[in-house]
CSV table of C-alpha atoms in Angstrom, one decimal:
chain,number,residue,atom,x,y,z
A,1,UNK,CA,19.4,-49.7,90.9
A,2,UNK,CA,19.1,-46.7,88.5
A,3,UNK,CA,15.9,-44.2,88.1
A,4,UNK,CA,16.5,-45.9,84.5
A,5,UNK,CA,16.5,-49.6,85.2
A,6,UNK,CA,13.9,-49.1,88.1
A,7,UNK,CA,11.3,-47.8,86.1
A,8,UNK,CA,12.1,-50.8,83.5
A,9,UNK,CA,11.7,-53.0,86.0
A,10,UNK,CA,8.9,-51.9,87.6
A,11,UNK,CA,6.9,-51.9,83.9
A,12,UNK,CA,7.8,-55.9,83.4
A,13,UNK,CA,6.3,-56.4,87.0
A,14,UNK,CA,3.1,-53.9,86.4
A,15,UNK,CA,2.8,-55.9,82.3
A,16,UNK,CA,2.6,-58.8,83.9
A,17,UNK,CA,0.7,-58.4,86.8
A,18,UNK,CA,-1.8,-56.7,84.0
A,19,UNK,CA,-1.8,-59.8,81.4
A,20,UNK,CA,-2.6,-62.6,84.1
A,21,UNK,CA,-5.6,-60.2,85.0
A,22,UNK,CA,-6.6,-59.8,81.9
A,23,UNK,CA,-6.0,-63.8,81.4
A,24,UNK,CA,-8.4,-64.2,84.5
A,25,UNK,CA,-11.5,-62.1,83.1
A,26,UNK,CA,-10.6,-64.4,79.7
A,27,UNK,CA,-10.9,-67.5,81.5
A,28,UNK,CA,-13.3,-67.3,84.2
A,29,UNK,CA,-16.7,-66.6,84.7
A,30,UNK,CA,-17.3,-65.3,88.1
A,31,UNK,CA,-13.8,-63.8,89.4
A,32,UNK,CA,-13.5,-61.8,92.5
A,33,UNK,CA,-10.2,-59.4,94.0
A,34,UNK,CA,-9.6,-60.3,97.1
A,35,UNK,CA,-9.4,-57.0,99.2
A,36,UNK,CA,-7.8,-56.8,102.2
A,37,UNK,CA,-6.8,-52.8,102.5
A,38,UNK,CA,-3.3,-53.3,102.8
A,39,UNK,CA,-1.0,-52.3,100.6
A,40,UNK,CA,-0.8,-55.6,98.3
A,41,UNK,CA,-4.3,-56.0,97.6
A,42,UNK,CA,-4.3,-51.7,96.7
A,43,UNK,CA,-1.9,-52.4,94.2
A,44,UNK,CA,-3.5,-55.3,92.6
A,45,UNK,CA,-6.3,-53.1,92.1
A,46,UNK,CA,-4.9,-50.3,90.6
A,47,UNK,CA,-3.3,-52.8,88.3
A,48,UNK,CA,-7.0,-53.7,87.7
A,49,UNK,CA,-7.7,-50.2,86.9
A,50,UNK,CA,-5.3,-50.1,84.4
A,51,UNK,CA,-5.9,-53.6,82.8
A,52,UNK,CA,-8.9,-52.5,81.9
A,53,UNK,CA,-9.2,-48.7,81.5
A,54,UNK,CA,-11.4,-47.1,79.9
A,55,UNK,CA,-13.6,-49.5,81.1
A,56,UNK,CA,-14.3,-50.6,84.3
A,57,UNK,CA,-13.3,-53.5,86.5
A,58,UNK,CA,-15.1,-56.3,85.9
A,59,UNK,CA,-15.2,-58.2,89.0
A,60,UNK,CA,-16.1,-57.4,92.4
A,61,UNK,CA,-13.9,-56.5,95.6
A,62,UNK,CA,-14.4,-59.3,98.4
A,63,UNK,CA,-13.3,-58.8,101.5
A,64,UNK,CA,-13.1,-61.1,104.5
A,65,UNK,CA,-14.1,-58.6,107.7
A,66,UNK,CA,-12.7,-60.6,110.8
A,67,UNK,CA,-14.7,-58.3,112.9
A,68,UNK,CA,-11.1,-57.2,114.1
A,69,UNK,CA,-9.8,-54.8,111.9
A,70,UNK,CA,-8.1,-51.4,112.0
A,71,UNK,CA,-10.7,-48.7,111.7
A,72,UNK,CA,-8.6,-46.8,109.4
A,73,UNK,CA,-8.6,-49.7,106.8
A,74,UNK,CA,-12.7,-50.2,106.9
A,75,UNK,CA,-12.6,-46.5,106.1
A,76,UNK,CA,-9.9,-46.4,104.1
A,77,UNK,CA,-11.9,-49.3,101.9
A,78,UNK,CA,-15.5,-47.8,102.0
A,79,UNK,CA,-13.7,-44.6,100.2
A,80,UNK,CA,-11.9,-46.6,97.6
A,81,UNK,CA,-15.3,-48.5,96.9
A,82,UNK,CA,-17.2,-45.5,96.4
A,83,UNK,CA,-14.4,-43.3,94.4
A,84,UNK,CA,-14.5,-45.9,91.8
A,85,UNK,CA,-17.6,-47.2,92.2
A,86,UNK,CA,-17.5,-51.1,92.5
A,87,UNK,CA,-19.1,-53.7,94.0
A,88,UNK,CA,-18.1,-54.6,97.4
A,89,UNK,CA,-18.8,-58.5,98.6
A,90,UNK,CA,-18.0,-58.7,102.7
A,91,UNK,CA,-17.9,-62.0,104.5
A,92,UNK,CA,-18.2,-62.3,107.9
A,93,UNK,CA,-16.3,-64.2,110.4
A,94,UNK,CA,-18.7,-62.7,113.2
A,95,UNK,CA,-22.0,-64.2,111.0
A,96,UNK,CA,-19.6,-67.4,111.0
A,97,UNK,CA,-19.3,-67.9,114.5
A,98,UNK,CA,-22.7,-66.8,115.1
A,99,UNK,CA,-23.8,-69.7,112.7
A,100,UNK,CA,-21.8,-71.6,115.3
A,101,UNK,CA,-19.7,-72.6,111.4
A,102,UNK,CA,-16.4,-71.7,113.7
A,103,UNK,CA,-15.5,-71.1,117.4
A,104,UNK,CA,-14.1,-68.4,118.9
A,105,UNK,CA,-10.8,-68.8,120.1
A,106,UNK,CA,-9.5,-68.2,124.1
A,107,UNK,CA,-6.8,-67.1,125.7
A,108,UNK,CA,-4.1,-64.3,125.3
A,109,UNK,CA,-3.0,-65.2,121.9
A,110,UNK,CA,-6.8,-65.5,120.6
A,111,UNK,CA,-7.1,-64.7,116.8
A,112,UNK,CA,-9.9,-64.8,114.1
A,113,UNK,CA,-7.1,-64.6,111.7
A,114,UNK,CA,-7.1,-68.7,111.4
A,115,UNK,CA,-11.6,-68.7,111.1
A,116,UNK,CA,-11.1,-66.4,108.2
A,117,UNK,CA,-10.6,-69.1,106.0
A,118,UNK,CA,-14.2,-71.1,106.9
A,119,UNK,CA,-15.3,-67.9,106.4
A,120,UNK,CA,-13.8,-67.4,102.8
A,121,UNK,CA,-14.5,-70.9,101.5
A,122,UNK,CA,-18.4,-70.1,102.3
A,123,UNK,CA,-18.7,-66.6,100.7
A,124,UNK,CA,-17.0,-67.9,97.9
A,125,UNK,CA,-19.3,-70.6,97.4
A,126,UNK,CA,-22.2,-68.2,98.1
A,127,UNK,CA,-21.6,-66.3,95.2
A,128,UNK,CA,-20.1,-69.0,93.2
A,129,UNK,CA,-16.6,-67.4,92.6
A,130,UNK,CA,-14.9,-69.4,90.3
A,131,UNK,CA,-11.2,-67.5,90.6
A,132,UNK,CA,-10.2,-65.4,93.8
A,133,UNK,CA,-7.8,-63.1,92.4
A,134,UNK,CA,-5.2,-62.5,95.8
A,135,UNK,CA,-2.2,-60.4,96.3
A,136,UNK,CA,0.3,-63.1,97.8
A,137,UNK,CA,3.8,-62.9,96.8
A,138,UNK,CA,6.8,-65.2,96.7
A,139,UNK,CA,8.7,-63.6,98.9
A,140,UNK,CA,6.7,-63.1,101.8
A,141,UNK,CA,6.9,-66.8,102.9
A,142,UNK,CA,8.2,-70.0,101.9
A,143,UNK,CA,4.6,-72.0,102.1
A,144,UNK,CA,3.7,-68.4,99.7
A,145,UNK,CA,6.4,-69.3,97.4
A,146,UNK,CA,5.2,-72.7,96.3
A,147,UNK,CA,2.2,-70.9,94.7
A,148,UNK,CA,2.0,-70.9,90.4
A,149,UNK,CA,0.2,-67.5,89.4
A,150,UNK,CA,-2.9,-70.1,88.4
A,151,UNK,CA,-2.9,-71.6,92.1
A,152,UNK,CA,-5.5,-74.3,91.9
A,153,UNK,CA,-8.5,-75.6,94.9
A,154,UNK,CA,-10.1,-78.7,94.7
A,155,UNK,CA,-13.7,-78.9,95.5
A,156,UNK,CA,-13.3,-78.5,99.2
A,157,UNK,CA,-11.4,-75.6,98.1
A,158,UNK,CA,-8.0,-77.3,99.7
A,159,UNK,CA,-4.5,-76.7,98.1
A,160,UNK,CA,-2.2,-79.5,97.8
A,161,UNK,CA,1.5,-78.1,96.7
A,162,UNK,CA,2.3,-81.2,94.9
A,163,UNK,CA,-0.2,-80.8,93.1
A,164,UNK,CA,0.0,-77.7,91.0
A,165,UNK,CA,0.1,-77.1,87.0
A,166,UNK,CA,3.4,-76.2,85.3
A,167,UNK,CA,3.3,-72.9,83.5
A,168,UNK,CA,5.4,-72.3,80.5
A,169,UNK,CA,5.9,-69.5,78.6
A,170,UNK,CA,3.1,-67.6,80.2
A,171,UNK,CA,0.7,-69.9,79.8
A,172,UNK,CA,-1.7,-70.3,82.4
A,173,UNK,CA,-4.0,-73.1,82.5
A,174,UNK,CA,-7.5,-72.3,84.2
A,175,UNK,CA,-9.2,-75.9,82.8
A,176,UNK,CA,-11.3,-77.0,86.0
A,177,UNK,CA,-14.2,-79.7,87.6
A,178,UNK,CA,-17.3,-78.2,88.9
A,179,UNK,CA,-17.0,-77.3,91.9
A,180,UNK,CA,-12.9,-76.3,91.8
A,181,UNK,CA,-11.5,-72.9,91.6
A,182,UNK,CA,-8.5,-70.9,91.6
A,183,UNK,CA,-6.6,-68.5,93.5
A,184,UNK,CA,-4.6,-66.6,91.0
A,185,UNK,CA,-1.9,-64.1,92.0
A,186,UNK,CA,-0.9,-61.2,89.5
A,187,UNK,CA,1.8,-60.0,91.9
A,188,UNK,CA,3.5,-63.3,92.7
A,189,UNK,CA,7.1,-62.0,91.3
A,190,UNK,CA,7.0,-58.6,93.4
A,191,UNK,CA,9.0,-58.2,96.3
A,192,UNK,CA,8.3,-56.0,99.3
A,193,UNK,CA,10.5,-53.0,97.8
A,194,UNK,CA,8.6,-53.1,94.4
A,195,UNK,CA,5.6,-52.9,95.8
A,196,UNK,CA,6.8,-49.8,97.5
A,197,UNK,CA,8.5,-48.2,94.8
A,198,UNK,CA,5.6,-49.1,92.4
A,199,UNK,CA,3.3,-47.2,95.0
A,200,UNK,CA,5.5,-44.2,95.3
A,201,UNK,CA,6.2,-44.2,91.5
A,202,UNK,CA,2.3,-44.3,91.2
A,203,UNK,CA,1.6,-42.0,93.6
A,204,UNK,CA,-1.3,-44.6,95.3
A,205,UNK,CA,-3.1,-43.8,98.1
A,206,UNK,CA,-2.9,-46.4,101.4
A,207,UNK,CA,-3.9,-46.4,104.8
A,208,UNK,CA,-2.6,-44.0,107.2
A,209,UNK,CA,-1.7,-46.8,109.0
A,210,UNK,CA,1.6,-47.7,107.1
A,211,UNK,CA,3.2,-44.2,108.2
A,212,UNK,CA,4.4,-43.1,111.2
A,213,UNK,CA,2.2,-42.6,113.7
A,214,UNK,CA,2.0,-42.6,117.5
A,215,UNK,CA,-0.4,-45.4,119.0
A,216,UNK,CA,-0.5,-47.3,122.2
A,217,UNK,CA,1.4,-50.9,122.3
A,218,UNK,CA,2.4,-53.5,124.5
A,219,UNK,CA,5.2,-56.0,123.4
A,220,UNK,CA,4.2,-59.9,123.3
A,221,UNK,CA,7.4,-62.0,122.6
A,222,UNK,CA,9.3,-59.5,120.4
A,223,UNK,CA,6.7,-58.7,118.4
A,224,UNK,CA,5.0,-54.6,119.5
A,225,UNK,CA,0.9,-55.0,119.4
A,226,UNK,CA,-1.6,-52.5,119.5
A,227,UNK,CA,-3.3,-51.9,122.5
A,228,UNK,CA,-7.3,-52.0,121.5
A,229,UNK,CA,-10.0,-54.1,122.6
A,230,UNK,CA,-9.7,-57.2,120.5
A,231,UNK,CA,-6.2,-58.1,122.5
A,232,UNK,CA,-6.7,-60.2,125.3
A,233,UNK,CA,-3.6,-58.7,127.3
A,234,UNK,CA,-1.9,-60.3,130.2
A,235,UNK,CA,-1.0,-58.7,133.2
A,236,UNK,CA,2.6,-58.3,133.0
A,237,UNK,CA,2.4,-57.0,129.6
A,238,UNK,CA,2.9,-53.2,129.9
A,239,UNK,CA,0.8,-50.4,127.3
A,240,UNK,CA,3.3,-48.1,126.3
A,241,UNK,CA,2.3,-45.1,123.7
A,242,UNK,CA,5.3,-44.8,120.9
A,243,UNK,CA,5.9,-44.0,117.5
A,244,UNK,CA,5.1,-46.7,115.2
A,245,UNK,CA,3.8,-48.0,111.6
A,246,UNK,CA,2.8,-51.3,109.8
A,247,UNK,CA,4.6,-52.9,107.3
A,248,UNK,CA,1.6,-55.1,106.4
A,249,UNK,CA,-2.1,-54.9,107.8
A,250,UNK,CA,-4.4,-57.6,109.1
A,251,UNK,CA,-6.4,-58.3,112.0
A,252,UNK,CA,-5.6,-56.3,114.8
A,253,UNK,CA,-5.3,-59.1,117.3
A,254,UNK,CA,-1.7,-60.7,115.6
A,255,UNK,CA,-0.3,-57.7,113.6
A,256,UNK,CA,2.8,-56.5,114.8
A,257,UNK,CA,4.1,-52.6,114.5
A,258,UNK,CA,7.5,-51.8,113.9
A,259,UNK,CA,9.6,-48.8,115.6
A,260,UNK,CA,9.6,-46.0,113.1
A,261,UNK,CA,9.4,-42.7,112.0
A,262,UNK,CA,9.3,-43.1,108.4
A,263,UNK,CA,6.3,-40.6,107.4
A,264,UNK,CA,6.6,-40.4,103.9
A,265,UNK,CA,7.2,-42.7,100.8
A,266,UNK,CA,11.2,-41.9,100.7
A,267,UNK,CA,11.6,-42.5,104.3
A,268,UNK,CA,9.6,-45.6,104.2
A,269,UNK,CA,11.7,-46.9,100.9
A,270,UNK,CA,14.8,-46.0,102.6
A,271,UNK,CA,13.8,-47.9,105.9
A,272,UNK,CA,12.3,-51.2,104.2
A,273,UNK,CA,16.0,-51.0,102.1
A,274,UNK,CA,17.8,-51.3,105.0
A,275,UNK,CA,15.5,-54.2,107.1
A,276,UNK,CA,16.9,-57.2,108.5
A,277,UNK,CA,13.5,-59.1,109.0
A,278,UNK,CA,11.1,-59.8,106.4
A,279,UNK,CA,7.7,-57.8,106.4
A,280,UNK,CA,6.0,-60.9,108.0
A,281,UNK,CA,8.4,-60.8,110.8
A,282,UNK,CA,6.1,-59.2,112.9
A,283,UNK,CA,2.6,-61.2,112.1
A,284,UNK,CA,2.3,-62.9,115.3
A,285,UNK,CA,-0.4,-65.5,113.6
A,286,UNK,CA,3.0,-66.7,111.7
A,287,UNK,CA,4.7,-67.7,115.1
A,288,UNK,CA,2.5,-69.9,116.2
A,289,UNK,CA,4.5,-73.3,114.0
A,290,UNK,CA,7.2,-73.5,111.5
A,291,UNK,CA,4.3,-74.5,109.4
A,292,UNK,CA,1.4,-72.1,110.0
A,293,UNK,CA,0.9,-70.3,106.8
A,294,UNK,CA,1.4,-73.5,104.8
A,295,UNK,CA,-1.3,-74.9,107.5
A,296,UNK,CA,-3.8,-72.9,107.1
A,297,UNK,CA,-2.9,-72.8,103.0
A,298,UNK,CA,-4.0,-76.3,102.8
A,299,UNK,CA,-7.6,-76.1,104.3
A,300,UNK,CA,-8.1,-73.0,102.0
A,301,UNK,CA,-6.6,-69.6,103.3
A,302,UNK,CA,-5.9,-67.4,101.2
């Protein structure tokens, strides 16, 4: 693709992105951005940003803290929340199984990535969100595909696929019952590679933890984990220290690393170009059933 056609199509993606915002802060009373500190959810706020510069953005960050995380995307968050000065709403999955709300899960391939979503359904009815803005794309997965940009939840804040409003000509319909919501999703036509470009064309700042970088990891069925104290390891499963980045970031217990020395924008554009697995390839969470992600859709993930 040309510089030219690039930036054009980039714009189209960033417009749109930008007028489903904007449609959400028309439509809604109590909307929230769903932050994770990966790279999706950075975009979708600096599409925020500019949606509706010079003011600014008028809903909160919420973020779902799994108790699990990188420590380079807490701080990386905390910064961002200050520099700009919004309001940050944190759920907690370690307040949820505390509350005994959840159960902690056993064994090697133990997660919180699934109890995230008891979790989200409660801090969104805490603060009586109304729309949970996400940064979910097509591509990622097919259960992600299904989704319209206006994704709606019924009042047990479920998604049924067959179930979803048509939306014509840019028309988004955000009608609801009490007690319903929506999950919208600005970014739904981006692919992996716009996201990239769109940060390097932006010049965004993300998380150290998507460049290279040596870290300690141990493979688990193809997939290279970090070594830290979240991982229940097994004993034949050897730590190894090697040169590695993320392609997407979650909780530390089922997201995979990738071989790489990509250490700047370029390199990283260059490397995601010439891929033969998809960026979710490497989420172990995603192994565990042909079906997971549209699993855990329908009791309310994100």
């Amino acid at each position: 693709m040309s510089e030219r056609k690039k930036q054009s199509h980039l714009k189209e993606l960033e417009d749109e992105g930008i007028y489903v915002m904007r449609e959400v802060a028309a439509q809604f009373d109590r909307p929230v951005l769903l932050f994770s500190g990966g790279k999706d959810s950075i975009v979708m706020f600096h599409l925020a940003l500019k949606a509706f510069h010079p003011g600014k953005v008028p809903f909160p960050l919420m973020h779902v803290d799994t108790g699990h995380n990188f420590p380079e995307t807490i701080e990386f968050r905390d910064k961002l929340v200050e520099k700009y000065g919004v309001e940050l709403l944190v759920g907690s999955v370690q307040e949820s199984i505390e509350k005994g709300d959840v159960e902690e899960e056993t064994g090697p391939d133990a997660s919180r990535n699934a109890l995230q979503t008891v979790t989200l359904l409660d801090t969104l009815k805490k603060y009586e969100v109304d729309a949970a803005l996400g940064g979910g794309r097509r591509d990622e997965e097919k259960a992600r595909a299904k989704e319209r940009f206006f994704s709606h939840r019924d009042v047990f804040g479920q998604w049924d696929p067959k179930n979803q409003r048509p939306e014509l000509w840019n028309l988004y319909n955000g009608m609801k019952k009490p007690g319903e919501n929506f999950r919208v999703f600005p970014i739904s036509n981006w692919t992996e590679m716009d996201v990239w470009q769109y940060i390097a064309q932006e010049e965004i700042d993300i998380p150290s933890l998507y460049f290279a970088h040596e870290r300690e990891v141990f493979n688990r069925r193809g997939v290279w984990l970090a070594d830290t104290d979240f991982v229940n390891k097994m004993d034949d499963e050897e730590v190894v220290t090697k040169t590695v980045r993320f392609r997407t970031i979650g909780d530390a217990t089922c997201t995979g690393a990738v071989e790489s020395t990509a250490s700047n924008m370029e390199e990283i554009i260059q490397e995601v170009a010439s891929a033969r697995q998809t960026e979710r390839g490497n989420r172990h969470d995603d192994k565990r059933s042909e079906t997971a992600m549209e699993d855990r859709k329908r009791q309310g993930y994100f």
